Coordinates of C-alpha atoms and ligand atoms in Angstrom, one line a residue:
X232 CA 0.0 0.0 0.0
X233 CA 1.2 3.8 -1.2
X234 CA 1.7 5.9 2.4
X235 CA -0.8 8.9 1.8
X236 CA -0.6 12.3 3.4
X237 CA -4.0 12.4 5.8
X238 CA -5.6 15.1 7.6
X239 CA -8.1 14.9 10.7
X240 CA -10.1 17.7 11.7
X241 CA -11.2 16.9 15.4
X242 CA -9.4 15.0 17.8
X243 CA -12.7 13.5 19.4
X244 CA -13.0 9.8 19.8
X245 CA -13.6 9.1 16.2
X246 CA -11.1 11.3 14.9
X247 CA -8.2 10.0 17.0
X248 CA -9.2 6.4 16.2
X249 CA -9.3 7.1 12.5
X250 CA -6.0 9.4 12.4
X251 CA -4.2 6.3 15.0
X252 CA -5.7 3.6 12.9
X253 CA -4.5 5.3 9.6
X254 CA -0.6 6.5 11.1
X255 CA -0.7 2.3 12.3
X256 CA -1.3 1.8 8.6
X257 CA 1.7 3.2 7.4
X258 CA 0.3 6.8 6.1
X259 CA 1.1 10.1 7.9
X260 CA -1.6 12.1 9.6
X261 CA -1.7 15.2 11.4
X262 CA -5.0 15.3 13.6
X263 CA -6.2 18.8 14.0
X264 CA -8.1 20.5 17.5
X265 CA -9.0 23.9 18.2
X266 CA -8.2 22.9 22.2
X267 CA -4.5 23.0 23.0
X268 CA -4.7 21.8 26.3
X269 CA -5.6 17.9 24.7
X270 CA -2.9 18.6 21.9
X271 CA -0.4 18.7 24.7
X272 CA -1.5 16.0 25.9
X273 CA -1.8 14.0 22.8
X274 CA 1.2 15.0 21.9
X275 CA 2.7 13.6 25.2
X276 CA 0.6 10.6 23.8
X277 CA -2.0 11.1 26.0
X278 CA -5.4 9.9 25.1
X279 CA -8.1 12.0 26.9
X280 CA -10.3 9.0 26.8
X281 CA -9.8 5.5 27.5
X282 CA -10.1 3.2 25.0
X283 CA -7.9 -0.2 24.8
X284 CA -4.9 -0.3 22.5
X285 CA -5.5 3.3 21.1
X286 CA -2.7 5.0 23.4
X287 CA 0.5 2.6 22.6
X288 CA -1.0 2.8 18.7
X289 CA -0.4 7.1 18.9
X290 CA 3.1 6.3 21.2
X291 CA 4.5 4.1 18.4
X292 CA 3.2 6.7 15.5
X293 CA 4.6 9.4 17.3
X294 CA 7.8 7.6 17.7
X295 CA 7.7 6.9 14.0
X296 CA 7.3 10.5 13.0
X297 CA 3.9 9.5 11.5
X298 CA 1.6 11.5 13.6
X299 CA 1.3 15.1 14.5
X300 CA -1.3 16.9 16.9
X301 CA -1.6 20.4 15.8
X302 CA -4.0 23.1 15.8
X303 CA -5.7 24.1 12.2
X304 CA -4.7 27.7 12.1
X305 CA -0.8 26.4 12.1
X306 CA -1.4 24.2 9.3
X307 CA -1.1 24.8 5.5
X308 CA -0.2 21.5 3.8
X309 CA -3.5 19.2 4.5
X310 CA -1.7 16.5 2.0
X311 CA -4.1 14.4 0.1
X312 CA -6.5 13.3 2.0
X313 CA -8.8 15.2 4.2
X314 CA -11.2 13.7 7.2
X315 CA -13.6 15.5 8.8
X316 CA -14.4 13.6 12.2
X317 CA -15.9 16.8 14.3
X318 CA -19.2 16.3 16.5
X319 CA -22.5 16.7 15.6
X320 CA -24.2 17.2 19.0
X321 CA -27.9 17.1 19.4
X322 CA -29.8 20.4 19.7
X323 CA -33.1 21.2 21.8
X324 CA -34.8 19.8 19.1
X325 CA -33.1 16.4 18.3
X326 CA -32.4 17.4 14.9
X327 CA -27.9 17.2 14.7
X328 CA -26.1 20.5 15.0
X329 CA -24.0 21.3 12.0
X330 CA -22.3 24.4 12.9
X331 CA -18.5 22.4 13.6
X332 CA -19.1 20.8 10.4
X333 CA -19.8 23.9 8.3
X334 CA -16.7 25.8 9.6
X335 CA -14.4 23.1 9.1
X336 CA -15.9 22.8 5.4
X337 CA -15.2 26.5 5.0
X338 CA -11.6 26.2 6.4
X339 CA -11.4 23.6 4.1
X340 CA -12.4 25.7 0.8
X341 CA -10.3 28.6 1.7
X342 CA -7.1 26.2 2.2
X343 CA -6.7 23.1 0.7
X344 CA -5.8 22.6 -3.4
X345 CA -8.2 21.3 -6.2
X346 CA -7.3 17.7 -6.2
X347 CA -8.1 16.9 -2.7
X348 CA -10.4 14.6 -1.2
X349 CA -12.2 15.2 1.6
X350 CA -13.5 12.2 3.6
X351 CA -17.0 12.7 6.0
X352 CA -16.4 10.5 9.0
X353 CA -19.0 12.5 11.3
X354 CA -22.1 11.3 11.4
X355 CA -24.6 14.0 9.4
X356 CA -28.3 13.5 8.3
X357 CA -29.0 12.6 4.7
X358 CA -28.8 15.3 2.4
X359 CA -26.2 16.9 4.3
X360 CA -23.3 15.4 2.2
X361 CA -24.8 16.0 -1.0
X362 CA -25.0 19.6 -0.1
X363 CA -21.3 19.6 1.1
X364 CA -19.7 17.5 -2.2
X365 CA -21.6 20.7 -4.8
X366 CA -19.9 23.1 -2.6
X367 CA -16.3 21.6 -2.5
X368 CA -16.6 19.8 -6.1
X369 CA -16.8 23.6 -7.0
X370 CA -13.6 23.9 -6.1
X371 CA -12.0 21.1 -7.4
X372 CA -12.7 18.8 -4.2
X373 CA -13.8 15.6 -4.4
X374 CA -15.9 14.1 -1.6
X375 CA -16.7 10.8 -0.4
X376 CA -19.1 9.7 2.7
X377 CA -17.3 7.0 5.2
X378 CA -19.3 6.4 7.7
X379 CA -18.2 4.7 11.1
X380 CA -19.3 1.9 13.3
X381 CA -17.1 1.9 15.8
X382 CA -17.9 0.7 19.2
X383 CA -16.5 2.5 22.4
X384 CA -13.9 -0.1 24.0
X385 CA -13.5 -1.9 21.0
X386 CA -12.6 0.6 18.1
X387 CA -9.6 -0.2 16.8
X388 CA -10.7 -3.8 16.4
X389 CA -13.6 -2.3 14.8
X390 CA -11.7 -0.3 12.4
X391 CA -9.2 -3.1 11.0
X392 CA -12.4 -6.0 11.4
X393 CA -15.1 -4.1 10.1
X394 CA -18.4 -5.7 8.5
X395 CA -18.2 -3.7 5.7
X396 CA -16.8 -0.3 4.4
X397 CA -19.2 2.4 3.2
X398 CA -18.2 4.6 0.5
X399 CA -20.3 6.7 -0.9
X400 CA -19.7 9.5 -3.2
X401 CA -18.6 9.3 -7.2
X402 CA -16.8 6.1 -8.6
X403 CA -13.7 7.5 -9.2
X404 CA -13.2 9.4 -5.6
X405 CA -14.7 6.5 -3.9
X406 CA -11.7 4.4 -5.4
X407 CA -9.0 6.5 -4.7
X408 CA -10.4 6.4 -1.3
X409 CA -10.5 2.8 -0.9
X410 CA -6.6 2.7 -2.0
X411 CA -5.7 3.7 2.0
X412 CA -8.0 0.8 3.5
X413 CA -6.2 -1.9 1.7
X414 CA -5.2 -3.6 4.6
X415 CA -8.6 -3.7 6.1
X416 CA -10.3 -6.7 4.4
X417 CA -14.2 -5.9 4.6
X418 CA -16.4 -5.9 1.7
X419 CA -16.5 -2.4 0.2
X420 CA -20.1 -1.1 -0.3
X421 CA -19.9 1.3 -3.1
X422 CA -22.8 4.0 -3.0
X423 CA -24.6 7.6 -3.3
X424 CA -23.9 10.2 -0.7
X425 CA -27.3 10.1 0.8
X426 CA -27.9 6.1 1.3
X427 CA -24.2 6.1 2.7
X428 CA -25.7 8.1 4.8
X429 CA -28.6 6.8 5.9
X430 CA -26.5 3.2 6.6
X431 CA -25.1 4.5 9.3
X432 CA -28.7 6.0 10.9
X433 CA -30.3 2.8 9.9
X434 CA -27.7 0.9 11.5
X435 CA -28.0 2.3 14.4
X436 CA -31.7 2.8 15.0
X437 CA -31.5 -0.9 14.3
X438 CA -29.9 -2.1 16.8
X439 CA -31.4 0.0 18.9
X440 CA -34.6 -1.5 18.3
X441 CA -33.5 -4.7 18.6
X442 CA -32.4 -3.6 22.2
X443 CA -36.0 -2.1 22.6
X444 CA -37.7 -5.2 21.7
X445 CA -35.7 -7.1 24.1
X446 CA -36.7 -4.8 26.9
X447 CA -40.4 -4.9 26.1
X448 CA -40.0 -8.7 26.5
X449 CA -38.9 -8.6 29.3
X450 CA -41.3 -6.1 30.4
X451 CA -44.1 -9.3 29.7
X452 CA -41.9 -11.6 31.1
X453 CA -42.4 -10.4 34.5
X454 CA -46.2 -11.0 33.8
X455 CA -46.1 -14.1 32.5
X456 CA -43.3 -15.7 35.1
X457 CA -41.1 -16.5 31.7
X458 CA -37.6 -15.6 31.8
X459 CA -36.1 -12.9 29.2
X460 CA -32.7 -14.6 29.3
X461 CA -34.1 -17.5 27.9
X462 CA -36.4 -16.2 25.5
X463 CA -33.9 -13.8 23.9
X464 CA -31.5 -16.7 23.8
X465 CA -34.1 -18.8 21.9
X466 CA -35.2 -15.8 19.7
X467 CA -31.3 -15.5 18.5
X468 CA -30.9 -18.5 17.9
X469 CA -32.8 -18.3 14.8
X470 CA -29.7 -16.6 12.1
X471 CA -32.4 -14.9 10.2
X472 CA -32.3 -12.5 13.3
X473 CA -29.2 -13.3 15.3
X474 CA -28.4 -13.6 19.2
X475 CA -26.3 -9.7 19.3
X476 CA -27.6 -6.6 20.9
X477 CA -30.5 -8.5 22.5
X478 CA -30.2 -8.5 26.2
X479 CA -32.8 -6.8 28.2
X480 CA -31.7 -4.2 30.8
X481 CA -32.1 -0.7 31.7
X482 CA -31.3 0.3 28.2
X483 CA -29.2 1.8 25.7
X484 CA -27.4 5.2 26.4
X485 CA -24.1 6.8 25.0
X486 CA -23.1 9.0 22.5
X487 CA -24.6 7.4 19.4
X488 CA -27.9 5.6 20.0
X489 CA -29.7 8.3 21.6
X490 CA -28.1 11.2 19.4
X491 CA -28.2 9.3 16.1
X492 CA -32.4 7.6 16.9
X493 CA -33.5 11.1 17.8
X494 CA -31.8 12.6 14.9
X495 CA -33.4 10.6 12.3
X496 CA -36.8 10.6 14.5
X497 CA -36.3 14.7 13.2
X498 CA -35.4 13.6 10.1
X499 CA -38.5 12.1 9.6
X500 CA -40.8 14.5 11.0
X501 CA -39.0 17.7 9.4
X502 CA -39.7 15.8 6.2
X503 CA -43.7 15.5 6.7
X504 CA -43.5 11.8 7.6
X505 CA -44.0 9.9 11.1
X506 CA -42.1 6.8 12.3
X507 CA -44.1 5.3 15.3
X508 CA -41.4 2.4 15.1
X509 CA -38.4 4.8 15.8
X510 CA -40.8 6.6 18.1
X511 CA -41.7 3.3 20.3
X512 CA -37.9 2.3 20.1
X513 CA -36.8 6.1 21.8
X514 CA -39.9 6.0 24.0
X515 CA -39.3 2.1 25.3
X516 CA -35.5 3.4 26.4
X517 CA -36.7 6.2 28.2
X518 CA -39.2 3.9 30.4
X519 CA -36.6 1.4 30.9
X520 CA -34.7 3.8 33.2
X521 CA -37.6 4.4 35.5
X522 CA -38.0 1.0 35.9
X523 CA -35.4 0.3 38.6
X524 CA -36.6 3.7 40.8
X525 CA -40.4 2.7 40.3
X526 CA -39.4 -1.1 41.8
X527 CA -37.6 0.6 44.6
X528 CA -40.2 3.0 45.5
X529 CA -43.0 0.2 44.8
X530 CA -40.9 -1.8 47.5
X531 CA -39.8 0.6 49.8
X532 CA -42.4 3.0 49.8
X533 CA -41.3 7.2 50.3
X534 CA -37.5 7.4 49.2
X535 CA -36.4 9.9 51.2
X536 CA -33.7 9.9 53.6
X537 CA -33.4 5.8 52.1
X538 CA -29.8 4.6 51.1
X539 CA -30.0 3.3 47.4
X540 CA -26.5 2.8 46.0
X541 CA -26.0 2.6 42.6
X542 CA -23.3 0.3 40.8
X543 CA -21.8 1.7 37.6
X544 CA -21.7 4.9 35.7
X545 CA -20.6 4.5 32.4
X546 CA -23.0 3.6 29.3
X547 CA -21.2 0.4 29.6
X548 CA -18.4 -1.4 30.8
X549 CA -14.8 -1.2 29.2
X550 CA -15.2 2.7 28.8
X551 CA -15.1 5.9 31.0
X552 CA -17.8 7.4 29.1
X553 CA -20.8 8.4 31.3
X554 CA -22.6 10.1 28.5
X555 CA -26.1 9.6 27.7
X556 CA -25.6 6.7 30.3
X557 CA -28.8 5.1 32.1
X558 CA -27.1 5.8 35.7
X559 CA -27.6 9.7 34.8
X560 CA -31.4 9.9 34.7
X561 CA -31.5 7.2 37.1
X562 CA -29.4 9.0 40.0
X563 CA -31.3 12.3 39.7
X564 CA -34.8 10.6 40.0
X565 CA -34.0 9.2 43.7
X566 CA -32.3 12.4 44.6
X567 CA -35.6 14.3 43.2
X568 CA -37.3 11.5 45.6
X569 CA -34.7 12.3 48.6
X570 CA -32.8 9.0 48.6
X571 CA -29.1 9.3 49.7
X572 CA -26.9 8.3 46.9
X573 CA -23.7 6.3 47.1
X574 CA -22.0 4.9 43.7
X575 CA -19.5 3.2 42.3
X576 CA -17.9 3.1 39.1
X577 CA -14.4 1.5 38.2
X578 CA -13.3 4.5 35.8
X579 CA -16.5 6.6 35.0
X580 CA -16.9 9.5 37.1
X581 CA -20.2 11.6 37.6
X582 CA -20.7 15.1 39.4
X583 CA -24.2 16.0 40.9
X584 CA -25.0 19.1 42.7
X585 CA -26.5 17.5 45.7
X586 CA -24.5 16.6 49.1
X587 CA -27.2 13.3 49.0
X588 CA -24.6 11.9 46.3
X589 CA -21.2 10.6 46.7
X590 CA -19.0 8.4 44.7
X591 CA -16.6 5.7 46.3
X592 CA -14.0 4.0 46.1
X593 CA -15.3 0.4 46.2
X594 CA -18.4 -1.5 45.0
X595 CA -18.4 -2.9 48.6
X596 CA -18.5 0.7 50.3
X597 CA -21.2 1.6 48.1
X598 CA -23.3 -1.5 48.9
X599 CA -22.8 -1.6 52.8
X600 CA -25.5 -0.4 54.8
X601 CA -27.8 1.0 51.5
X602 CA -31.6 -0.6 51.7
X603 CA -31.0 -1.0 48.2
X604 CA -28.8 -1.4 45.2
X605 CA -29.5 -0.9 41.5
X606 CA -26.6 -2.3 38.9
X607 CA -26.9 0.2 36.3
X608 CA -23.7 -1.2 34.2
X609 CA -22.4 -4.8 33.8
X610 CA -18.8 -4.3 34.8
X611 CA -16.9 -7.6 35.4
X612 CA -15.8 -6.4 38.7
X613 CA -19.8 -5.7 39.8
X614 CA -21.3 -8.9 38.3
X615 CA -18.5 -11.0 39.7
X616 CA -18.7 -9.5 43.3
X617 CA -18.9 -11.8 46.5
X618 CA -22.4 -10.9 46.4
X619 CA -23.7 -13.1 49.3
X620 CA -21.0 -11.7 51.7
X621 CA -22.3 -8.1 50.4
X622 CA -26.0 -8.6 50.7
X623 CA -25.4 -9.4 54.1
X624 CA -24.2 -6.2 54.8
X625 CA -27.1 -4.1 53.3
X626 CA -29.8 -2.8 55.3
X627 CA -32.9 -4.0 55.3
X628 CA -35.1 -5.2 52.8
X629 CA -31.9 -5.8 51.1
X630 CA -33.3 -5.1 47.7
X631 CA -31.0 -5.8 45.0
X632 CA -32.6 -4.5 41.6
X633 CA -30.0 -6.2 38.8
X634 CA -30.6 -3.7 35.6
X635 CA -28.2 -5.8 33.6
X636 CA -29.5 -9.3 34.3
X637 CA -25.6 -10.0 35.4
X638 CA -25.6 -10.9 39.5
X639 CA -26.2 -14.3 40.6
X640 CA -29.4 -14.4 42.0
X641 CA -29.1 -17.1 44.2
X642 CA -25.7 -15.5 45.8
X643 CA -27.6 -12.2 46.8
X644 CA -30.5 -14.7 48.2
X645 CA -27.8 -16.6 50.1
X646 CA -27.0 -13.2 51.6
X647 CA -30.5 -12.9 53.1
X648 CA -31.3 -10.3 50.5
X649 CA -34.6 -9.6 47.6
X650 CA -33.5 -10.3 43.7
X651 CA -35.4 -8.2 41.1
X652 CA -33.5 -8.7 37.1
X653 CA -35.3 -7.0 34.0
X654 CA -37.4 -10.0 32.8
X655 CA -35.2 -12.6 34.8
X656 CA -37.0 -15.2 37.0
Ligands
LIG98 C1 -22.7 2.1 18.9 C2 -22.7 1.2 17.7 O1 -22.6 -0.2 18.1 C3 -21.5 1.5 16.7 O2 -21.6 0.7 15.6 C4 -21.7 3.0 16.3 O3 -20.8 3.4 15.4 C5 -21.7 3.8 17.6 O4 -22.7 3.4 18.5 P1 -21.4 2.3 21.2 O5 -22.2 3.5 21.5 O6 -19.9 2.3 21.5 O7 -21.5 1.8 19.7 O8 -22.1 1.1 22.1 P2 -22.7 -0.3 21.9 O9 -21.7 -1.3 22.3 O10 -23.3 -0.5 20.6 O11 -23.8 -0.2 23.1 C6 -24.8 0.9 23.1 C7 -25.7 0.8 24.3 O12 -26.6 -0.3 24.1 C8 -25.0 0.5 25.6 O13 -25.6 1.4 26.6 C9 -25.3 -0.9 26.0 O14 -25.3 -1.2 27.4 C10 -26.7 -1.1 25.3 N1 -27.0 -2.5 25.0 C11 -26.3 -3.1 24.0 C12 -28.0 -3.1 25.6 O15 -28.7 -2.6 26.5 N2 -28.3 -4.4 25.2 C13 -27.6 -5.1 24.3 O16 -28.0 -6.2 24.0 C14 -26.6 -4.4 23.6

């Protein structure tokens, strides 16, 4: 493979995976950020998030002289290839707020040379790129859209072991991209701009539902004394629909699912059209949350002054991400109903204005002496807890509300204590 000349606008989590993955690759990329504080640290090759293998892949491309940090307004020569991996938060509305895109575009048109190709990484609603590619193809830019699936904690195995690449944009560009991912042996799917696009909403909102259905399933199992675990298991099982992304819970949070299924729930409205589907799937994940406080309170009765610990604060386990993550909403309905808060997280860390809230240092410190518990993210280091030894030193009733379906039920039994799972006998 030819070594290309690549540059990254935005040193976010997709951004640095893409401009590691791509310096591991053999080509040499400068990654751009407007914040100098994290370039320092990059430089230093610090990651400001953690994700496995990504900090000794930037050391050794550092090392190698095939990385650089820098900020934009100290760069002239973009080389050949252009990525732009900047955020597209959420606004008030749900619909994806393109104001980091559109001034990196413009940076883009003032600076680079006809010839270049710029590659969309960020995720933007259909339409978006088509708009985009007229604007630079005016200036002799080409433009392709390369959309990413990367999963928090796995992303650099994502990025070489992919399902599939997603190019869309014209023939020609969309080859010239695909020259710098020889080495990463997916099946290419060639495409237009918009349904490149759209993949990558689909995608997601897909799994999402999947994730949705589960949790409505379990929502009947509870009635009907069957058991989610099994049912999902038995549901998978069948390859037309597949095992993954089908364990019930407290549901999905993060940076994509919730941004990315509200964004195209816009999308559709804006455009005069209505997806109850999406809607149910968005609607389902917000319930799920409540669930835990409501079989507390149910239990319990009146919250406050009552010691409910809660175990794990990140959207899931092998990140430090707390974004979107199920332990957020969940936390500030029992302080709005007065409990007192400990929690526990291995690397996530979450602030709350309320002295009824504190974060410790262990998951048994959290646990001792709380009425109950709610496991809000399926850590190894939670689920595998001595959990009879623990229960025993709750305070009564002992309630142990499992929103990942990962503690032994009989161990928290053994510690004289009251199981509740999502859908789990
Ligand atoms: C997701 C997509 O998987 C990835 O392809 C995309 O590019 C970015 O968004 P990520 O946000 O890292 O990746 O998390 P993922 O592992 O997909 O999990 C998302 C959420 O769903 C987590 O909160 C997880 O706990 C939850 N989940 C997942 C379930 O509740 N049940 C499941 O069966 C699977």
């Amino acid at each position: 493979m030819r070594p290309r000349r690549v540059t990254v606008f935005g040193a976010g989590y997709v951004g640095l995976v893409a401009g590691a993955c791509l310096s591991k690759s053999g080509h040499t990329v400068t990654v751009l950020d407007v914040d100098e504080k994290k370039l320092v640290s990059l430089r230093g090759g610090v990651t400001p998030f953690h994700e496995p293998g990504l900090d000794e892949i930037i050391t050794g491309s550092i090392e190698a002289g095939r990385l650089i940090f820098e900020h934009p307004s100290n760069v002239t020569d973009f080389g050949e290839y252009v990525y732009v991996a900047v955020g597209t938060p959420s606004t008030s509305t749900g619909s994806s707020d393109l104001r980091f895109i559109s001034a990196v575009v413009e940076q883009i048109v003032s600076t680079v040379p006809a010839g270049t190709i710029v590659i969309m990484k960020s995720t933007v609603p259909p339409g978006t790129g088509t708009a985009l590619a007229k604007r630079l193809e005016a200036h002799g830019i080409g433009y392709v859209s390369n959309p990413e699936f990367l999963r928090e904690g796995n992303a650099v195995k994502d990025w070489y072991e992919t399902d599939r690449m997603v190019l869309g944009g014209n023939p020609e560009t969309i080859d010239k991209v695909a020259e710098l991912y020889e080495d990463i042996l997916a099946p290419i799917l060639r495409c237009d701009i918009p349904s490149a696009e759209l993949i990558k909403y689909a995608s997601n909102a897909f799994l999402a539902m999947k994730i949705s259905f589960a949790n409505e399933i379990a929502n009947l199992c509870n009635t009907v004394d069957a058991d989610v675990t099994t049912v999902m298991k038995g549901v998978g099982l069948d390859k037309r629909i597949g095992g993954s992304f089908l364990n019930a819970g407290i549901g999905y949070g993060g940076s994509c699912f919730p941004k990315d299924t509200r964004a195209l729930d816009y999308l559709y409205s804006v455009n005069g059209h209505h997806s109850p589907l999406l809607k149910a799937v968005i609607d389902v994940n917000a319930f799920q949350r409540r669930v835990p406080v409501t079989a507390i309170r149910h239990r319990l009765g009146d919250l406050h002054g009552v010691r409910v610990a809660v175990l794990g604060l990140t959207f899931k386990p092998h990140t430090d991400d707390t974004r979107e993550a199920p332990a957020g909403d969940i936390i500030r309905m029992l302080l709005v109903e007065g409990a007192i808060v400990p929690a526990y997280d291995p690397v996530g860390v979450m602030d709350f204005e309320s002295d009824q809230y504190t974060q410790v240092g262990s998951v048994e410190e959290a646990v001792r002496d709380a009425c109950a518990v709610i496991v809000a993210t399926e850590w190894d280091e939670i689920c595998d807890a001595d959990w009879k030894t623990m229960t025993a030193t709750m305070a009564e009733p002992k309630l142990v509300f499992d929103g990942r379906n990962c503690v032994d039920p009989a161990a928290v039994r053994a510690g004289g204590g009251e199981y509740v799972g999502v859908g789990r006998r």
